PDB file of C-alpha atoms in Angstrom:
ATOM      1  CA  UNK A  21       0.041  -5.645  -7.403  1.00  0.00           C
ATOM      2  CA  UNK A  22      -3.657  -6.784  -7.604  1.00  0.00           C
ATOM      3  CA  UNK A  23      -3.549  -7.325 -11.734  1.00  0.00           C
ATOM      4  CA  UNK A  24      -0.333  -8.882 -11.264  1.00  0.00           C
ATOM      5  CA  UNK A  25      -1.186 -11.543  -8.585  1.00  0.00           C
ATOM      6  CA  UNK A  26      -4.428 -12.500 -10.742  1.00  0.00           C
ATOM      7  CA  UNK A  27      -1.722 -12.657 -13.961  1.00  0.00           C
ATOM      8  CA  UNK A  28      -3.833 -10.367 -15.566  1.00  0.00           C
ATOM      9  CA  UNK A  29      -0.311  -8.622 -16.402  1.00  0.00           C
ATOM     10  CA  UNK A  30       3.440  -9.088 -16.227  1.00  0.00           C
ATOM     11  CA  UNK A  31       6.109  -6.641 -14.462  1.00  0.00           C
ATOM     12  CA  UNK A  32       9.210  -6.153 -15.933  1.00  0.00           C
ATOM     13  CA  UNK A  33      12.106  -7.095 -13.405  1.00  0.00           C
ATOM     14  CA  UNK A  34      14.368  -3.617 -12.790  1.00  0.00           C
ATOM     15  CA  UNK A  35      17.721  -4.250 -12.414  1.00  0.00           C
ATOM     16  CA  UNK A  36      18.694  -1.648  -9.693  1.00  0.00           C
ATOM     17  CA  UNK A  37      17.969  -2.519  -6.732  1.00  0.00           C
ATOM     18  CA  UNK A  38      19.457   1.066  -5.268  1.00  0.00           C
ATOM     19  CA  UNK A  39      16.798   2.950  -3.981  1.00  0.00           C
ATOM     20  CA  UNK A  40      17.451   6.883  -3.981  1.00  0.00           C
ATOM     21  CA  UNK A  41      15.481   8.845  -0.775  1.00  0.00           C
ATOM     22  CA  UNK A  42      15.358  11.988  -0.061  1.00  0.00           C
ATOM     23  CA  UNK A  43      14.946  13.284   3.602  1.00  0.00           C
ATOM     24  CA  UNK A  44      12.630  16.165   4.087  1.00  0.00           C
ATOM     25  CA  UNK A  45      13.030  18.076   7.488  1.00  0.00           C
ATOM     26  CA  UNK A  46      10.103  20.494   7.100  1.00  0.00           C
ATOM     27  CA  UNK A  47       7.429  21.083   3.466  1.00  0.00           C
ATOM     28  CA  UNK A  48       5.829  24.115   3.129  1.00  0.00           C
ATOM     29  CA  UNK A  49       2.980  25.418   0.927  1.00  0.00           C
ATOM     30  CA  UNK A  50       3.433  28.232  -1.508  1.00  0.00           C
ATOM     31  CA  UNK A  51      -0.270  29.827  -2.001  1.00  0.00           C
ATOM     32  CA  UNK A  52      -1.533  31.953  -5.247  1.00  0.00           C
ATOM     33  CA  UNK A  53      -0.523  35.479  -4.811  1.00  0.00           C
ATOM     34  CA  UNK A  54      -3.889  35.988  -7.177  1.00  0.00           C
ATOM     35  CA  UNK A  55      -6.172  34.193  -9.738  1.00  0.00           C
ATOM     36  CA  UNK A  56      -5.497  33.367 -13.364  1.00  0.00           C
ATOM     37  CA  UNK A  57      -4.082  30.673 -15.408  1.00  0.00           C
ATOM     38  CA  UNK A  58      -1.341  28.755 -13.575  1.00  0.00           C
ATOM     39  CA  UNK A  59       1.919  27.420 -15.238  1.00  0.00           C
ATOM     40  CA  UNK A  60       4.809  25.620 -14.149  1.00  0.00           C
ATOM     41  CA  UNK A  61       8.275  26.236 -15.045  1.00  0.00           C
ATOM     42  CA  UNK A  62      10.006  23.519 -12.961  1.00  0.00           C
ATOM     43  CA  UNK A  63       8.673  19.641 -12.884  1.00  0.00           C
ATOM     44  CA  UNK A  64       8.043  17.546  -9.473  1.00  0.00           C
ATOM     45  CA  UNK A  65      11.167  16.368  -8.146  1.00  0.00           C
ATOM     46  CA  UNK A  66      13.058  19.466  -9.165  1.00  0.00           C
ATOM     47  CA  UNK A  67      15.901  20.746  -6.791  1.00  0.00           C
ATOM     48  CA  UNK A  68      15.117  24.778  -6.528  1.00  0.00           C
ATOM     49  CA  UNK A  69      17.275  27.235  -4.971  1.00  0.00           C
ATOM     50  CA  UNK A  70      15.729  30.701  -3.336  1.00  0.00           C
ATOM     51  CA  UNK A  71      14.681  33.358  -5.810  1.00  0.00           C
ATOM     52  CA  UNK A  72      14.184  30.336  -8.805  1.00  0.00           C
ATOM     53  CA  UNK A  73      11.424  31.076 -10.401  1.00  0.00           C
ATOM     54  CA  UNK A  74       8.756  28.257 -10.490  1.00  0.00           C
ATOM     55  CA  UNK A  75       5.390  29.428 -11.402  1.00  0.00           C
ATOM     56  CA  UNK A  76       3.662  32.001 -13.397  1.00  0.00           C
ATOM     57  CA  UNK A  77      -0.603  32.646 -13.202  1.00  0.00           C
ATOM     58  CA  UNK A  78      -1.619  35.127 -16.182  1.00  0.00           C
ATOM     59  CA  UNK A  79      -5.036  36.961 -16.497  1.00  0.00           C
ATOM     60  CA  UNK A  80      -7.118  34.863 -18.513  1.00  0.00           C
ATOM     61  CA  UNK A  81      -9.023  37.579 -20.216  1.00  0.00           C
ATOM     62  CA  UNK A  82      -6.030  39.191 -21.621  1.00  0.00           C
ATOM     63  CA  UNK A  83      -4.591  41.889 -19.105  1.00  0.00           C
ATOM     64  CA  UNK A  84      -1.296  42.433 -18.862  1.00  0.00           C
ATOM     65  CA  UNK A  85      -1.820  41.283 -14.879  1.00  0.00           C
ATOM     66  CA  UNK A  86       1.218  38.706 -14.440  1.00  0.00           C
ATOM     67  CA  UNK A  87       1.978  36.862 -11.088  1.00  0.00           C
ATOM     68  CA  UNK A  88       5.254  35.348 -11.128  1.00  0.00           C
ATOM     69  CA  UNK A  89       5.972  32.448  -7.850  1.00  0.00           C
ATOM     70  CA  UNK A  90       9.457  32.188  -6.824  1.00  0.00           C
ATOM     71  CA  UNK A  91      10.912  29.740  -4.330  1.00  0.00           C
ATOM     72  CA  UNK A  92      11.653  31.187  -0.777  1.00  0.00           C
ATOM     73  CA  UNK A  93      14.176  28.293   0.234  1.00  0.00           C
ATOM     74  CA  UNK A  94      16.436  26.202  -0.868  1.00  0.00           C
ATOM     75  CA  UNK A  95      15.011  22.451  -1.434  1.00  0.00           C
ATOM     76  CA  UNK A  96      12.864  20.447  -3.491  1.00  0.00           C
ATOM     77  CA  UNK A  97       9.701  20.953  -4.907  1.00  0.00           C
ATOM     78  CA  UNK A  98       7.835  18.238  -4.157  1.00  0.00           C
ATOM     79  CA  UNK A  99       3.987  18.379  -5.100  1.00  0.00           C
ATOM     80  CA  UNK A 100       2.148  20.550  -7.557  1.00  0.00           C
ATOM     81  CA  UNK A 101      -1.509  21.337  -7.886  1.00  0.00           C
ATOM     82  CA  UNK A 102      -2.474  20.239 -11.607  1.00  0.00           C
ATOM     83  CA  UNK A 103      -6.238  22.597 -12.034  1.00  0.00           C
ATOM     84  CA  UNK A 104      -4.795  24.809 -14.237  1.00  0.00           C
ATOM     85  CA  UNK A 105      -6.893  28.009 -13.288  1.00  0.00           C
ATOM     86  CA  UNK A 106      -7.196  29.305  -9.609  1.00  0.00           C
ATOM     87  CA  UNK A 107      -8.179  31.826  -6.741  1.00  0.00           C
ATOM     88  CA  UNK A 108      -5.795  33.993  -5.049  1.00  0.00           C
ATOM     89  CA  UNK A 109      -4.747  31.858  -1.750  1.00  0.00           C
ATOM     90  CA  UNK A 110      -5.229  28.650  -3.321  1.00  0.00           C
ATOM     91  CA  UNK A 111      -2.713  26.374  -2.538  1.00  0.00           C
ATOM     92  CA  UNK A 112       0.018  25.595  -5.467  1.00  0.00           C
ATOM     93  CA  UNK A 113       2.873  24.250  -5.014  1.00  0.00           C
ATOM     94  CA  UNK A 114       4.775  22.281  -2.194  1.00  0.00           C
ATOM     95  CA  UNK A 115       8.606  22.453  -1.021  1.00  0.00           C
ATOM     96  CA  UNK A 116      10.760  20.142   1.200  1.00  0.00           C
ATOM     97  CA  UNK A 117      13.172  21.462   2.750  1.00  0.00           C
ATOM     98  CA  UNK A 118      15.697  18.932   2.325  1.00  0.00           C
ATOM     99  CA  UNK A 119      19.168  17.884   4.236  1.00  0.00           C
ATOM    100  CA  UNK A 120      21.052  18.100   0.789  1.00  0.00           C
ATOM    101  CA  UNK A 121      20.928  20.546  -2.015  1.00  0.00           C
ATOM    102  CA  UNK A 122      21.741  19.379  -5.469  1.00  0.00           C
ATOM    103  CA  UNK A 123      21.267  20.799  -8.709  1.00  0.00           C
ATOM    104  CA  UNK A 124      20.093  17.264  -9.667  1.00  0.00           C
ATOM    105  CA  UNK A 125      16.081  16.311 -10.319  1.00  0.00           C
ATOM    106  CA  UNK A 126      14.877  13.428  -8.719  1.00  0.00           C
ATOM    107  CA  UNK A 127      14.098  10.956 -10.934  1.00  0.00           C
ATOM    108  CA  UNK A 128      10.240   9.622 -10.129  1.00  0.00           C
ATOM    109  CA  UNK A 129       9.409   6.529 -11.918  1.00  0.00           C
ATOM    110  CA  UNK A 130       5.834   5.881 -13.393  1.00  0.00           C
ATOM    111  CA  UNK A 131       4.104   2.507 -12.854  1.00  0.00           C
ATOM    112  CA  UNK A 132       3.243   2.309 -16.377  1.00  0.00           C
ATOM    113  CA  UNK A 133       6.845   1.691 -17.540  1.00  0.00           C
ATOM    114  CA  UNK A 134       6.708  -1.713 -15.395  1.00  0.00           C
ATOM    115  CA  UNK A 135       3.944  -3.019 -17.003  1.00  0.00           C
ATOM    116  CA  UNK A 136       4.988  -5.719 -19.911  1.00  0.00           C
ATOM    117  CA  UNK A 137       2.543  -5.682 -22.596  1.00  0.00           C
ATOM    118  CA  UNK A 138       3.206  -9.048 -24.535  1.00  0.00           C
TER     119      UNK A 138
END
């Protein structure tokens, strides 16, 4: 908003002006059940049902040790720690528990698409 009211750049006008929300009664954190190399297998915004599988952390010295994160509830994930490597406990990934379950992803818009570059 700052570049823009110095008209140091231009925002492209969007032509929805429907808004999607989602209401989150409760989030929760899901912690590393031990260290390694973490990976996602489902993006922010994702709708996740229990048992879907949404991380993996691997040994990064080659053993065959493989942690595998699945999702104790139904809802959304909503945040994810991007350092790939990490400790057991750390915290990982975080779910909203959410009014409405859809097999849907959220759609979460980046700033940069806004941003007219003529």
């Amino acid at each position: 908003r700052i570049l823009k009211e110095l008209d140091m750049i231009r925002i492209k006008q969007s032509n929805s002006t429907q808004k999607n929300y989602i209401t989150a009664k409760k989030t929760m954190w899901l912690h590393s059940p031990g260290s390694g190399i973490f990976q996602t297998k489902k993006p922010v915004g994702s709708f996740v049902k229990r048992g879907d599988l949404l991380a993996v952390i691997t040994d990064p010295f080659g053993s065959l040790q493989k942690y595998e994160l699945t999702s104790p509830i139904n809802g959304m994930l909503s945040a994810i720690t991007t350092y790939p490597h990490f400790f057991e406990g750390q915290q990982l990934l975080e779910l909203s528990h959410t009014r409405e379950e859809s097999d849907l992803s959220l759609d979460i818009p980046s700033f940069e698409q806004d941003i007219a570059d003529n």
